[in-house]
Coordinates of C-alpha atoms in Angstrom, one line a residue:
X1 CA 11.6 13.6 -29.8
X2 CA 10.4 15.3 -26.9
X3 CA 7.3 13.0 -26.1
X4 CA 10.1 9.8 -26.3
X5 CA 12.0 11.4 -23.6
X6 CA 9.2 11.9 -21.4
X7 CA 8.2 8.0 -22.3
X8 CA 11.8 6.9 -21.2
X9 CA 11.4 9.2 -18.3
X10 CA 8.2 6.9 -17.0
X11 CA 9.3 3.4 -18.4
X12 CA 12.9 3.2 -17.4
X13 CA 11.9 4.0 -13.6
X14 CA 9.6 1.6 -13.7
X15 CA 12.0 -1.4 -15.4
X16 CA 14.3 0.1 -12.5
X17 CA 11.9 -1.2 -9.9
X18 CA 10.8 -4.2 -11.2
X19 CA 14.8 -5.1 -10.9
X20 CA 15.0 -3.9 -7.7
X21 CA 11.6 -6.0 -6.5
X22 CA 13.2 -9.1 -8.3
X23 CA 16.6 -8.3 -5.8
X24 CA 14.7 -7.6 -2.5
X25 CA 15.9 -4.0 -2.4
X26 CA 13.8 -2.0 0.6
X27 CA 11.0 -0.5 -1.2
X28 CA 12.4 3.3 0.3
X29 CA 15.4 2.7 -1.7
X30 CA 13.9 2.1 -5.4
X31 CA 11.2 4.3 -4.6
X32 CA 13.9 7.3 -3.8
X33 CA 15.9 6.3 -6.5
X34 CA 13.3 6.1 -9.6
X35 CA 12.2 9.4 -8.5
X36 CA 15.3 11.1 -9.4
X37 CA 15.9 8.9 -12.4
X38 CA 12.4 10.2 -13.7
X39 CA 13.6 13.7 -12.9
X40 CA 17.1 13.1 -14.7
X41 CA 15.8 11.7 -17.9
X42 CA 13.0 13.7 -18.0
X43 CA 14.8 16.8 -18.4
X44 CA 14.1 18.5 -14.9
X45 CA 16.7 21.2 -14.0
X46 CA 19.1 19.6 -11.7
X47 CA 19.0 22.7 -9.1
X48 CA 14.4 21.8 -8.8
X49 CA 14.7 18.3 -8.2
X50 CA 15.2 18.5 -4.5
X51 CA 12.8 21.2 -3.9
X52 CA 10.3 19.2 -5.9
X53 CA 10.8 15.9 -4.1
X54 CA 10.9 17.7 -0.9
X55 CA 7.5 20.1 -1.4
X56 CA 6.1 16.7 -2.7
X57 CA 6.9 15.1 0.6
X58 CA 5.7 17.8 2.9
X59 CA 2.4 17.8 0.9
X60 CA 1.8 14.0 1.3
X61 CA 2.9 14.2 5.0
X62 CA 0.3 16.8 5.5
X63 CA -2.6 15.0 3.8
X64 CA -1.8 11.4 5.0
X65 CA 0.3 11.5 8.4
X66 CA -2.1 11.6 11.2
X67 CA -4.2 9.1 9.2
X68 CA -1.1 6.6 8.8
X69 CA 0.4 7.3 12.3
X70 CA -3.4 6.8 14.4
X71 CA -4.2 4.3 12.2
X72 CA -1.2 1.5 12.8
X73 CA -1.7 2.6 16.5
X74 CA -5.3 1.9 16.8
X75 CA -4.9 -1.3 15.2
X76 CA -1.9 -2.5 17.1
X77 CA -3.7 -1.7 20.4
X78 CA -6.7 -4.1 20.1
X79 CA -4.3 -7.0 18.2
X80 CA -2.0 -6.7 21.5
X81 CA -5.2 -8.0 23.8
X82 CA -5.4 -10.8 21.8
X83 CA -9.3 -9.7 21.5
X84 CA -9.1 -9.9 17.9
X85 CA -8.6 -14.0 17.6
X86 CA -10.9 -14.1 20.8
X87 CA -13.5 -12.4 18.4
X88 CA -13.3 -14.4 15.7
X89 CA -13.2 -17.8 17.7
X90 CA -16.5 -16.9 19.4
X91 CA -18.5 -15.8 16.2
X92 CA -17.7 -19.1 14.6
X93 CA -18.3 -20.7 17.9
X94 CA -22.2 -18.7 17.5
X95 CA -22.6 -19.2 13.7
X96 CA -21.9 -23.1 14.1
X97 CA -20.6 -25.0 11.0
X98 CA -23.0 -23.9 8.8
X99 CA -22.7 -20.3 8.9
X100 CA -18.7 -20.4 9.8
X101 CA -18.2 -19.4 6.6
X102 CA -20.0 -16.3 6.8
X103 CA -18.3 -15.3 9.9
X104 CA -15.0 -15.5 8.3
X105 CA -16.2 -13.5 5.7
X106 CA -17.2 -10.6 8.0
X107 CA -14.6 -11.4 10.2
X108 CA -11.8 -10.8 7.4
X109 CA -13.5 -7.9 6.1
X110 CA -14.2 -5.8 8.8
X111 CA -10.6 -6.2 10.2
X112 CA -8.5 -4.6 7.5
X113 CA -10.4 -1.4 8.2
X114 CA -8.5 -0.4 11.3
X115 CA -5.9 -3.1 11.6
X116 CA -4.5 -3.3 8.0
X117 CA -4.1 -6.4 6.1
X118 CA -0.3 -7.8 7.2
X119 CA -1.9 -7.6 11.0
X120 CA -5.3 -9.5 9.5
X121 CA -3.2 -12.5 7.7
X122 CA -1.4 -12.7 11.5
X123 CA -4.4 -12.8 13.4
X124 CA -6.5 -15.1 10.7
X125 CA -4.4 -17.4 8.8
X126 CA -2.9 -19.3 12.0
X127 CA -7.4 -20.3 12.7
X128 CA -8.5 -21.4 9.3
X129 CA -6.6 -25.0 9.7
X130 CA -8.2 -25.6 13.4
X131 CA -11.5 -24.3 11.7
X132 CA -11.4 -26.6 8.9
X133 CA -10.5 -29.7 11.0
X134 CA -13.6 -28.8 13.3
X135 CA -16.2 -27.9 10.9
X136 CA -15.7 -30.4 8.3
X137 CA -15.6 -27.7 5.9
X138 CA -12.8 -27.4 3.3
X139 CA -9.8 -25.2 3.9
X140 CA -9.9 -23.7 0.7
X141 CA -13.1 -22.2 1.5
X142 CA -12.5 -20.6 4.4
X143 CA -9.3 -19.3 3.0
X144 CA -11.3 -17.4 0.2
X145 CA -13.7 -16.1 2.6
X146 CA -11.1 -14.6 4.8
X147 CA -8.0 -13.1 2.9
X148 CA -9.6 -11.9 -0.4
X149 CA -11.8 -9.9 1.9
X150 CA -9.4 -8.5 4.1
X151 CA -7.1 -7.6 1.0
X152 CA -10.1 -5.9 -0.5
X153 CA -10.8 -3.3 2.3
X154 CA -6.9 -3.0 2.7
X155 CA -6.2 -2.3 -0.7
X156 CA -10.0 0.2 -0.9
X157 CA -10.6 2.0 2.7
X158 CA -9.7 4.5 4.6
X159 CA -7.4 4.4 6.9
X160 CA -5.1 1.8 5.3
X161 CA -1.9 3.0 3.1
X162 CA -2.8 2.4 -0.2
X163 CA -6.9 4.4 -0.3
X164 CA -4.7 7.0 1.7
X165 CA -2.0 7.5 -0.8
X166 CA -4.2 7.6 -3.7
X167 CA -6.6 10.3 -2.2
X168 CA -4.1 12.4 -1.3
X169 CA -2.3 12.6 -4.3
X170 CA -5.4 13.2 -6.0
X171 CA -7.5 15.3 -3.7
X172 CA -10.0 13.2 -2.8
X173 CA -12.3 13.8 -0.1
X174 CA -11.1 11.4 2.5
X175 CA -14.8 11.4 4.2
X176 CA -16.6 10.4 1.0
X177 CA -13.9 8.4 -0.4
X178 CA -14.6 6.1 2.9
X179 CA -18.4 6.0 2.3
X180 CA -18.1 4.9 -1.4
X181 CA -15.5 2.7 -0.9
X182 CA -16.9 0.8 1.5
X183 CA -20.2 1.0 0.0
X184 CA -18.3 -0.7 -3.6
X185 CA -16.0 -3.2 -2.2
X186 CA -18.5 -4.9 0.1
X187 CA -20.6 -5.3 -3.3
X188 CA -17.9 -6.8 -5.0
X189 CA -16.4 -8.5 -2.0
X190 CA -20.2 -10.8 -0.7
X191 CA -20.0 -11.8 -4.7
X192 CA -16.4 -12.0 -5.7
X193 CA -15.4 -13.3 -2.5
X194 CA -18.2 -14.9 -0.3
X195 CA -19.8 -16.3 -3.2
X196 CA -16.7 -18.2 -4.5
X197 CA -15.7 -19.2 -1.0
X198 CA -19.2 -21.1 -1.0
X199 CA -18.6 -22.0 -4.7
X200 CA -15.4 -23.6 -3.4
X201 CA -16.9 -25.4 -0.4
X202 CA -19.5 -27.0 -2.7
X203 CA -16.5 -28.1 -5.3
X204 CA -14.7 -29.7 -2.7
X205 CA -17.3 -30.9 -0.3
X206 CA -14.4 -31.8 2.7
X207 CA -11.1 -31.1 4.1
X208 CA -9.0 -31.0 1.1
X209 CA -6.2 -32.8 2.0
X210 CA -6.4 -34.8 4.9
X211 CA -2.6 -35.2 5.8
X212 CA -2.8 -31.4 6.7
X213 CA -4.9 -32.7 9.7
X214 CA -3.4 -35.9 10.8
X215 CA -1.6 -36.0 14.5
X216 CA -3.0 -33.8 17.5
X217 CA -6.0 -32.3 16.9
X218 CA -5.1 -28.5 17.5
X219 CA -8.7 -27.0 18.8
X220 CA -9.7 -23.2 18.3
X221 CA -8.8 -21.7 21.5
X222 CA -9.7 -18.1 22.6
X223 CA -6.8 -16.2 24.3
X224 CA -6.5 -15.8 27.9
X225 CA -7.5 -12.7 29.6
X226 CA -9.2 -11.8 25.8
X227 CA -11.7 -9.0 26.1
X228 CA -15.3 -9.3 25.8
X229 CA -17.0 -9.2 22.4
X230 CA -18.8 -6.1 22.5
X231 CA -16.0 -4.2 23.6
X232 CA -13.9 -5.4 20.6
X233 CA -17.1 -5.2 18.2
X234 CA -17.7 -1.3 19.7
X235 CA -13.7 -0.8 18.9
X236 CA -13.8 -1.7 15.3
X237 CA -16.8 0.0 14.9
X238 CA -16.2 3.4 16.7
X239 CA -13.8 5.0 13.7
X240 CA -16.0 4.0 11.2
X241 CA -19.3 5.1 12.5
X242 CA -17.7 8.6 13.5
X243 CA -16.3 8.8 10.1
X244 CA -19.3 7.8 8.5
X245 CA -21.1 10.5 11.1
X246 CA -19.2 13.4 10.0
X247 CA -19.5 12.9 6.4
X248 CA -22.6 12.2 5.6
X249 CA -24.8 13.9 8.5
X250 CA -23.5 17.8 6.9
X251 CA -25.2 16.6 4.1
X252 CA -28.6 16.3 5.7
X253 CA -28.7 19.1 8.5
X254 CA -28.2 22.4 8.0
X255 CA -24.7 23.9 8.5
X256 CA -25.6 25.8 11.6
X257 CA -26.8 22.9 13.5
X258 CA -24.6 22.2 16.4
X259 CA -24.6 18.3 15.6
X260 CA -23.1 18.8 12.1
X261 CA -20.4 21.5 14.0
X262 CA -19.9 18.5 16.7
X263 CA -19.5 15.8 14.3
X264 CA -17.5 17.8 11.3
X265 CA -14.7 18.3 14.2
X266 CA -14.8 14.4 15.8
X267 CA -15.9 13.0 12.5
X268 CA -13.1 14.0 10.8
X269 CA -10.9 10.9 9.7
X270 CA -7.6 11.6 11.9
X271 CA -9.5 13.0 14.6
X272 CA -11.7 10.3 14.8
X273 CA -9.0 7.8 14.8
X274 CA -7.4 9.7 17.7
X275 CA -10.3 9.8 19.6
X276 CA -10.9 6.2 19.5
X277 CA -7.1 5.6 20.5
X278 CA -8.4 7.0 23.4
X279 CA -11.0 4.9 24.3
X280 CA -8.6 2.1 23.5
X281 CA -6.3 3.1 26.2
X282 CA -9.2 3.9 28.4
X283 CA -11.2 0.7 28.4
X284 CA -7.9 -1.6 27.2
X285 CA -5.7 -1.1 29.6
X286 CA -6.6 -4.0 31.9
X287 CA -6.0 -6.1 29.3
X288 CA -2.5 -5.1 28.3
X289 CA 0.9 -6.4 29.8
X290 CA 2.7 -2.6 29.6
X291 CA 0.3 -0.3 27.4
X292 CA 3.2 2.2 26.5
X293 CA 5.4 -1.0 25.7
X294 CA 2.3 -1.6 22.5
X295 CA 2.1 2.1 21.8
X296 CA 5.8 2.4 21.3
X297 CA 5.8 -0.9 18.7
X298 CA 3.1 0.9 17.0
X299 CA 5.1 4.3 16.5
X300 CA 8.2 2.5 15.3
X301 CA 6.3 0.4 12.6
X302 CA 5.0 3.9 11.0
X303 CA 8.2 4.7 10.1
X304 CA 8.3 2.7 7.2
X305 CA 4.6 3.9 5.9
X306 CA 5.6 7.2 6.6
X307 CA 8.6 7.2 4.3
X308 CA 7.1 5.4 1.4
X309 CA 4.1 7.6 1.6
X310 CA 6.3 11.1 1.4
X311 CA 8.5 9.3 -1.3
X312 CA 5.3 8.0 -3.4
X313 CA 4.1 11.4 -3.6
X314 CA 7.5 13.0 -4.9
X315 CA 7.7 10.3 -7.4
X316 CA 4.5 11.5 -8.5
X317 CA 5.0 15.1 -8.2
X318 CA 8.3 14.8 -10.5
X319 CA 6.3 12.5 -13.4
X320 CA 3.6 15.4 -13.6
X321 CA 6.8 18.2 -13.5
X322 CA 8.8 16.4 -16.4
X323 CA 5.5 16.2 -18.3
X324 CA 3.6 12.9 -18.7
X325 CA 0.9 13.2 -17.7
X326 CA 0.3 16.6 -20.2
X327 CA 1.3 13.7 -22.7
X328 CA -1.3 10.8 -21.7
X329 CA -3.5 13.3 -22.0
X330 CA -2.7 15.0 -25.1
X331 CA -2.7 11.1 -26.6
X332 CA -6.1 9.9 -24.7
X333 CA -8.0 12.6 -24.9
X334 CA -9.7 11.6 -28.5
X335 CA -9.7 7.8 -27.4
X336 CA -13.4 6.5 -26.6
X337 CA -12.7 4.7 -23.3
X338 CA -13.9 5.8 -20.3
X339 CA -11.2 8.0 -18.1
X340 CA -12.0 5.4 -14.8
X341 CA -11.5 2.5 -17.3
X342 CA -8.7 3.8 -18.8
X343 CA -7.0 4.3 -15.0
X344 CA -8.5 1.1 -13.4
X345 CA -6.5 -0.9 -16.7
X346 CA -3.0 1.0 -16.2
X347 CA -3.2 0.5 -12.2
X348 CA -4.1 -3.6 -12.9
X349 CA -1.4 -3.9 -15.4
X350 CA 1.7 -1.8 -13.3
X351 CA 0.4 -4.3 -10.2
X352 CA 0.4 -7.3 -11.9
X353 CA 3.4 -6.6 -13.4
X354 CA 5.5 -5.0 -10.0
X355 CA 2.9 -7.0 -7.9
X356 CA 3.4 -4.0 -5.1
X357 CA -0.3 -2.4 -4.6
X358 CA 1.9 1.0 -3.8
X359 CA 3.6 1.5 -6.6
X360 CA 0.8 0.8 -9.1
X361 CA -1.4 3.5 -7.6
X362 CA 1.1 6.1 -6.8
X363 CA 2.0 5.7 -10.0
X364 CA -1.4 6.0 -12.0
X365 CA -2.8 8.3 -9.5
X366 CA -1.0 11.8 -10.7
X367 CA -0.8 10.7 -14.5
X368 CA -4.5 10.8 -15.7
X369 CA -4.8 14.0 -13.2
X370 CA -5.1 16.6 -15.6
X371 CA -7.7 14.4 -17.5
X372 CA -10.2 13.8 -14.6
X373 CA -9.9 17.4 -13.6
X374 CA -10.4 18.7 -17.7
X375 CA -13.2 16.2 -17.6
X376 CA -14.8 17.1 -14.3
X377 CA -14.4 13.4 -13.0
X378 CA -15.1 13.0 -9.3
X379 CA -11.7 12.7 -7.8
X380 CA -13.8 10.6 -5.4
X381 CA -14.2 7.4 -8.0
X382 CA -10.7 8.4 -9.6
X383 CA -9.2 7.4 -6.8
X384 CA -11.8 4.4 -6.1
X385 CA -11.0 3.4 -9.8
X386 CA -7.1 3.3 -9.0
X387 CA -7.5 1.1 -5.8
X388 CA -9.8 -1.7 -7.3
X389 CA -7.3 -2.2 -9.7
X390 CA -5.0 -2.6 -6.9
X391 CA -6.7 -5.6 -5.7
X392 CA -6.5 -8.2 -7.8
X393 CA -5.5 -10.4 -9.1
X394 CA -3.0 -11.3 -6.7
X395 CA -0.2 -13.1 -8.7
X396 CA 3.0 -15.1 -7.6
X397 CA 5.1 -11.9 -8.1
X398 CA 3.4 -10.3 -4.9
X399 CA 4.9 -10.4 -1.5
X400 CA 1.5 -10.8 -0.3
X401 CA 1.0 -14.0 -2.2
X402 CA 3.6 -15.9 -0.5
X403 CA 3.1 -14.3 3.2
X404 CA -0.4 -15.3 2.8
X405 CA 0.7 -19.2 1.7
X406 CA 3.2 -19.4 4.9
X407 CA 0.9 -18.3 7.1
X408 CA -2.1 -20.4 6.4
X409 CA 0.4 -23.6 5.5
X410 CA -1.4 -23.5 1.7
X411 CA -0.5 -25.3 -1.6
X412 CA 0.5 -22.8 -4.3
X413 CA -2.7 -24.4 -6.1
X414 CA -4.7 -23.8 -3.2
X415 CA -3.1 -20.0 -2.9
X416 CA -4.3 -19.5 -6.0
X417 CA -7.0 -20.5 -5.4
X418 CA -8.2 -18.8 -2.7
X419 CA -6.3 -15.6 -3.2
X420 CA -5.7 -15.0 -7.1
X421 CA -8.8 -15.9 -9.0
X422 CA -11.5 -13.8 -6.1
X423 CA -9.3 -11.0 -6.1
X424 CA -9.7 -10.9 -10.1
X425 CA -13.3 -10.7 -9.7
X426 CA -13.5 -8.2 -7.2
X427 CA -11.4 -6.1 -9.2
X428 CA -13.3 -6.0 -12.0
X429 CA -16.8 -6.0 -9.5
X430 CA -15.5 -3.4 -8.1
X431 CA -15.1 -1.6 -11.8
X432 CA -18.5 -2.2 -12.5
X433 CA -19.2 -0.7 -9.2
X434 CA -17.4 2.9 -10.2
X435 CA -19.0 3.1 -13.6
X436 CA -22.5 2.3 -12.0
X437 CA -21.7 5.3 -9.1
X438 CA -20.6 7.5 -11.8
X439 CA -23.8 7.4 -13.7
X440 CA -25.2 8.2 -10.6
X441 CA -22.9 10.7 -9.6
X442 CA -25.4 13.8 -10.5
X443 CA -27.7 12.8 -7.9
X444 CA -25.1 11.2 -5.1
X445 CA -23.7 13.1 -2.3
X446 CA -20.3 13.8 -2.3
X447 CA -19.0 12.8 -5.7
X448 CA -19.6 16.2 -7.6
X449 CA -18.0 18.6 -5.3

């Protein structure tokens, strides 16, 4: 009797939000509200449930705040130039037809890192049409190159929502988590999505439908006043290389070396996203109408995040409180499959079915807890586990389907696909990818500790 309650205490939240999503209800609201459902049927004394939710909150804002706040900032910054469309136009300008594709590709996958990937779609999807019409090549193929990779790093590195939710609520290291994601999804990424994108382009052969490109030939135009290359290519790069710096260089000098004492401080993941929101403002300012106009944008849209991310991890806090995840494990623990597997297939079945990448790994992410931590899993490819079955596939009942469709003026056939069927093969790429690092976890950095 007991174990049904705490069943009903996990599956009626979650019907609860799958209404909600089906009536456009702000995610804040169902997210608040199946939180204290979970804590009412569960059996949670009435007088704990706000101090729960609210130590829950504090936790997640201390393990994820900087990271969210810096992040949406950084990223708005260098889309407000305009240096991000300016970037793309001139490597496909370099590459030439042949190697467009490629530079998509790069292009798509790179930019999620710091930017996210609603801001990618906005920059990318309004150039594959003018790309297609002067390269010959199909649309559909430039499509797949693009937003399956930007999805993929959005929904797997560090310092976008989801990879930042997940570690936190599991304890991840945020500076390995970065490595090894980015490490695994660019794996599964150059064949799940760069190798169907050429797949595509060889099925179709030209523009797919040619009434998309009738009229005024619309021509890829760089932005005015658009900064130069290298500074853009230095700003996307900057984070990453001092977050890369300061995780693994500890590993191969010795602790009392002043490099590794330099780099653990700027390498660290918010303060290296704060540093390089200052060389933003330092070397962008020329190119920005009212800098503290952009900056201000940038706080307001963290408000949102912010929420969702404090919520998320009381919603979590509560399920472990009321007891199911001491259930999943007391049911899983004889069962053969692998504890990555096992959490990679609940995430990919709670997304496909909510189709918000949010809820599926909030939700997985504190229930098979006590089982990687029993097990001595890394928390490092738990949380890598939970994000890859965030990504795919991407099915009509996600919001980013149909944002994705709007903006780059697809066919729901072509939607698919371009975005559904490489997402679905990252995804389970990516699984390989996890089960390969965790055989090799005994002589990895990083995934042990």
């Amino acid at each position: 009797m007991e174990d049904i309650r705490i069943v009903m205490s996990f599956i009626v939240p979650l019907v609860f939000i799958f209404i909600c999503i089906k009536k456009r209800v702000s995610p804040v609201l169902f997210t608040l509200g199946a939180g204290v459902l979970t804590a009412l049927i569960g059996g949670l004394p009435l007088e704990q449930i706000p101090g729960t939710m609210s130590g829950a909150f504090g936790t997640m804002m201390t393990n994820s705040a900087y990271v969210i706040i810096f992040g949406i900032m950084y990223g708005e910054l260098m889309e407000a130039t305009g240096g991000l469309s300016a970037l793309l136009t001139r490597m496909v300008k370099r590459t030439g037809a042949n190697g467009s594709i490629v530079a998509v590709f790069i292009f798509g996958y790179v930019l999620s890192i710091p930017v996210g990937f609603p801001a990618a779609m906005a920059v990318g999807c309004p150039m594959l049409k003018p790309l297609s019409r002067k390269t010959g090549k199909p649309l559909v193929s430039f499509a797949s190159a693009f937003i399956p990779a930007s999805f993929t790093t959005s929904s797997l590195v560090i310092p976008t929502l989801t990879p930042v939710l997940v570690c936190g609520l599991v304890g991840a290291n945020l500076g390995w988590s970065f490595v090894y994601s980015l490490v695994a999804s660019l794996i599964a990424a150059m064949v799940g999505c760069l190798g169907w994108a050429f797949l595509m382009a060889k099925m179709y052969g030209k523009i797919e439908r040619v009434e998309d490109f009738d009229g005024e030939v619309v021509d890829v135009a760089e932005p005015d006043n658009a900064p130069p290359t290298g500074l853009i290519v230095g700003l996307i790069i900057l984070p990453i290389a001092l977050i890369l710096a300061g995780t693994i260089l500890p590993q191969m000098l010795s602790a009392e070396n002043p490099i590794v004492t330099l780099f653990s401080f700027i390498g660290n993941t918010s303060f290296a996203l704060i540093l390089s929101i200052m060389v933003e403002l330092a070397v962008l300012r020329k190119y920005l109408d009212n800098t503290m106009k952009v900056v201000e944008t940038a706080v307001s849209k963290c408000g949102m995040n912010l929420v969702l991310t404090g919520l998320s991890g009381a919603m979590g806090t509560i399920l472990m409180a009321v007891g199911v995840g001491d259930m999943l494990l007391r049911y899983t623990e004889n069962i053969n499959l692998p504890v990555l597997v096992l959490a990679f297939l609940i995430t990919l079945l709670i997304r496909v079915s909510t189709g918000v990448t949010t809820v599926a790994a909030t939700t997985v992410a504190p229930l098979l807890l006590p089982m990687v931590m029993s097990m001595g899993v890394s928390p490092v490819l738990y949380a890598l586990a939970i994000c890859f079955g965030c990504v795919g596939p991407a099915l009509p009942n996600d919001g980013a389907f149909w944002m994705y469709k709007n903006f780059a003026g697809m066919t729901t056939k072509e939607t698919f696909l371009s975005f559904t069927i490489p997402t679905a093969i990252i995804g389970v790429l990516g699984l390989i990818a996890v089960m390969v690092l965790s055989a090799l976890a005994p002589v990895l950095p990083g995934l042990l500790q």
